[in-house]
């Protein structure tokens, strides 16, 4: 099936600064892609390019096969965009604003009312139609922002940090909404809240300093978890050599205070033999925890290593 | 699409108290001026009637209102045009228009027509006051018509200049002050006493407006306003396009 969005080797320079250097994104129908990265990594710039707000210095963007640069009007009809700051007209009512959004996206006049009602219902704004946007709370304003991005039923929905500044309940509601959107649309979401990515996205791309440093599915990430290390503690700790001799153990690190980290091969878990040995030798095992590779670790590893390299290059 | 954006601008204007206050103040000023002119016309009418080919009520009562309206609008239009783009920039709502499947040209023309539509209201009201002279014995509809066309063209040029200066900044007040400065400069350039036909003299807004004021339509003056308006609209489109390309 044709991807709803494919961006190839996007480059964007601001003067001499390279904000984005060769980012490629593919998005399939029914998929939520998380775009992750520290501040200034180029997430927003990338999103502005795929929504036609910023022209790329080099690269190609196709929305459902339509070239965004050559056929901007037809391509943009299929994209909905919620920027970091929701672009709301504060002295418009919710209905007026959403009608305007629908009209600007070239929805036929006869379908406008229906589309507005549907977008309001999906975003939990059904009773807010006559309220002025300026009088709504931040959470509701954010919903209006999402509603304007989906009112024309786009194939690609681009959301730039949609849960910033919301309370925990609102965050959960917005996440549920994003999952629902994925059923019919495809969604790109940028954030730096890691649990959000794990709970909402199917796939994640980590950007750092304008480049993609990691891309994989969340499922694959979860598989890697808890596979390669154990943290153990003993009341009467043995010699490091005795632990290293256990079958499958690659390396043992003494973390201090009778605490050890045991690294092992992915396919041979030494837990059983370790427990047996501990009982026989009376080591007094009192803690055994598999170490999980969280997205956070991947993130910190990838983005900081790059920073170190960059810092090293500078000095 | 252009009309959708024009309607949005009208909605935004009428949603703010500023627009209503401006309309009210304009109407009060124009109506008072009209009444004062009418008063003095009645005082001098007996002497006028003795002269052959004397100027009529329209020339002495209605036309001066148009002349004054031009000066008042020169000050008022920058106040209304300042928000068109600068405020959208400041509130970061310009993204809303730019990510929609609408070209920059459509956005600019929509905003231009929206404000021009709004300014048609005071022009229409002045024209109605002029036509009301019928009640007292006849009005020169041709003269009023020429003045309406002239004032609308002048408004169009004011709006185009204001729109361009609004696209240069994200601070509405800066846009208003600079638009006012440019318009005033174009207005008073005539005071330089340049030789007739010199480039500076040709730039003068006042000189080109005057012929409409006297009830004549010169193609040269029409072309001046159309070119001036077109130039500033094109500059605005270029400026917004550059935002996207150069960021």
PDB file of C-alpha atoms in Angstrom, chain A residues 12 14 51-55 73 76-77 81 83 85 87-89 91-93 96-97 100-101 103-106 109 132 148, chain B residues 1 4-5 7-8 11-12 15-16 83 88 91-103 106 243-247:
ATOM      1  CA  UNK A  12      16.717  22.747   5.715  1.00  0.00           C
ATOM      2  CA  UNK A  14      18.605  28.728   8.170  1.00  0.00           C
ATOM      3  CA  UNK A  51       2.881  20.612   6.182  1.00  0.00           C
ATOM      4  CA  UNK A  52       4.044  23.100   3.566  1.00  0.00           C
ATOM      5  CA  UNK A  53       4.767  25.954   5.989  1.00  0.00           C
ATOM      6  CA  UNK A  54       8.455  25.937   5.188  1.00  0.00           C
ATOM      7  CA  UNK A  55      10.097  25.067   1.912  1.00  0.00           C
ATOM      8  CA  UNK A  73      -3.064  22.801  -3.082  1.00  0.00           C
ATOM      9  CA  UNK A  76      -2.326  20.233   1.484  1.00  0.00           C
ATOM     10  CA  UNK A  77      -5.991  19.248   1.312  1.00  0.00           C
ATOM     11  CA  UNK A  81      -1.581  20.386  11.177  1.00  0.00           C
ATOM     12  CA  UNK A  83       1.481  23.594  15.435  1.00  0.00           C
ATOM     13  CA  UNK A  85       1.039  27.015  19.559  1.00  0.00           C
ATOM     14  CA  UNK A  87      -3.373  28.867  15.769  1.00  0.00           C
ATOM     15  CA  UNK A  88      -6.642  29.979  17.323  1.00  0.00           C
ATOM     16  CA  UNK A  89      -8.612  33.167  16.648  1.00  0.00           C
ATOM     17  CA  UNK A  91     -12.583  36.209  19.258  1.00  0.00           C
ATOM     18  CA  UNK A  92     -14.159  33.543  17.063  1.00  0.00           C
ATOM     19  CA  UNK A  93     -16.626  31.006  18.439  1.00  0.00           C
ATOM     20  CA  UNK A  96     -17.195  29.805  13.381  1.00  0.00           C
ATOM     21  CA  UNK A  97     -13.576  28.815  13.652  1.00  0.00           C
ATOM     22  CA  UNK A 100     -13.595  28.535   8.549  1.00  0.00           C
ATOM     23  CA  UNK A 101     -11.081  25.688   8.813  1.00  0.00           C
ATOM     24  CA  UNK A 103     -13.978  26.080   4.140  1.00  0.00           C
ATOM     25  CA  UNK A 104     -10.285  26.887   3.827  1.00  0.00           C
ATOM     26  CA  UNK A 105      -9.583  23.219   3.256  1.00  0.00           C
ATOM     27  CA  UNK A 106     -12.007  23.356   0.351  1.00  0.00           C
ATOM     28  CA  UNK A 109     -20.344  24.055   1.599  1.00  0.00           C
ATOM     29  CA  UNK A 132     -15.648  32.074  22.189  1.00  0.00           C
ATOM     30  CA  UNK A 148      -9.266  22.135  13.178  1.00  0.00           C
TER      31      UNK A 148
ATOM     32  CA  UNK B   1     -11.136  31.024  -1.306  1.00  0.00           C
ATOM     33  CA  UNK B   4     -13.687  33.043   2.418  1.00  0.00           C
ATOM     34  CA  UNK B   5     -10.650  34.888   3.696  1.00  0.00           C
ATOM     35  CA  UNK B   7     -15.290  37.183   5.045  1.00  0.00           C
ATOM     36  CA  UNK B   8     -13.022  35.992   7.851  1.00  0.00           C
ATOM     37  CA  UNK B  11     -15.824  38.849  10.873  1.00  0.00           C
ATOM     38  CA  UNK B  12     -12.622  39.603  12.787  1.00  0.00           C
ATOM     39  CA  UNK B  15     -15.815  41.207  16.293  1.00  0.00           C
ATOM     40  CA  UNK B  16     -13.576  43.904  17.737  1.00  0.00           C
ATOM     41  CA  UNK B  83      -3.517  43.981  12.409  1.00  0.00           C
ATOM     42  CA  UNK B  88      -1.526  36.933  12.902  1.00  0.00           C
ATOM     43  CA  UNK B  91      -0.405  35.264  17.683  1.00  0.00           C
ATOM     44  CA  UNK B  92       1.123  32.603  15.440  1.00  0.00           C
ATOM     45  CA  UNK B  93      -2.166  32.134  13.630  1.00  0.00           C
ATOM     46  CA  UNK B  94      -0.635  32.766  10.221  1.00  0.00           C
ATOM     47  CA  UNK B  95       0.216  29.046  10.224  1.00  0.00           C
ATOM     48  CA  UNK B  96      -3.509  28.346  10.127  1.00  0.00           C
ATOM     49  CA  UNK B  97      -3.789  30.079   6.751  1.00  0.00           C
ATOM     50  CA  UNK B  98      -0.442  28.930   5.391  1.00  0.00           C
ATOM     51  CA  UNK B  99      -1.035  25.234   6.073  1.00  0.00           C
ATOM     52  CA  UNK B 100      -4.458  25.368   4.434  1.00  0.00           C
ATOM     53  CA  UNK B 101      -4.587  24.578   0.698  1.00  0.00           C
ATOM     54  CA  UNK B 102      -4.666  28.282  -0.123  1.00  0.00           C
ATOM     55  CA  UNK B 103      -1.994  30.201  -2.007  1.00  0.00           C
ATOM     56  CA  UNK B 106      -5.297  34.244  -2.230  1.00  0.00           C
ATOM     57  CA  UNK B 243       8.940  33.747   4.838  1.00  0.00           C
ATOM     58  CA  UNK B 244       8.296  30.242   3.610  1.00  0.00           C
ATOM     59  CA  UNK B 245      11.420  30.042   1.469  1.00  0.00           C
ATOM     60  CA  UNK B 246      13.969  31.811   3.647  1.00  0.00           C
ATOM     61  CA  UNK B 247      12.283  31.472   7.049  1.00  0.00           C
TER      62      UNK B 247
END
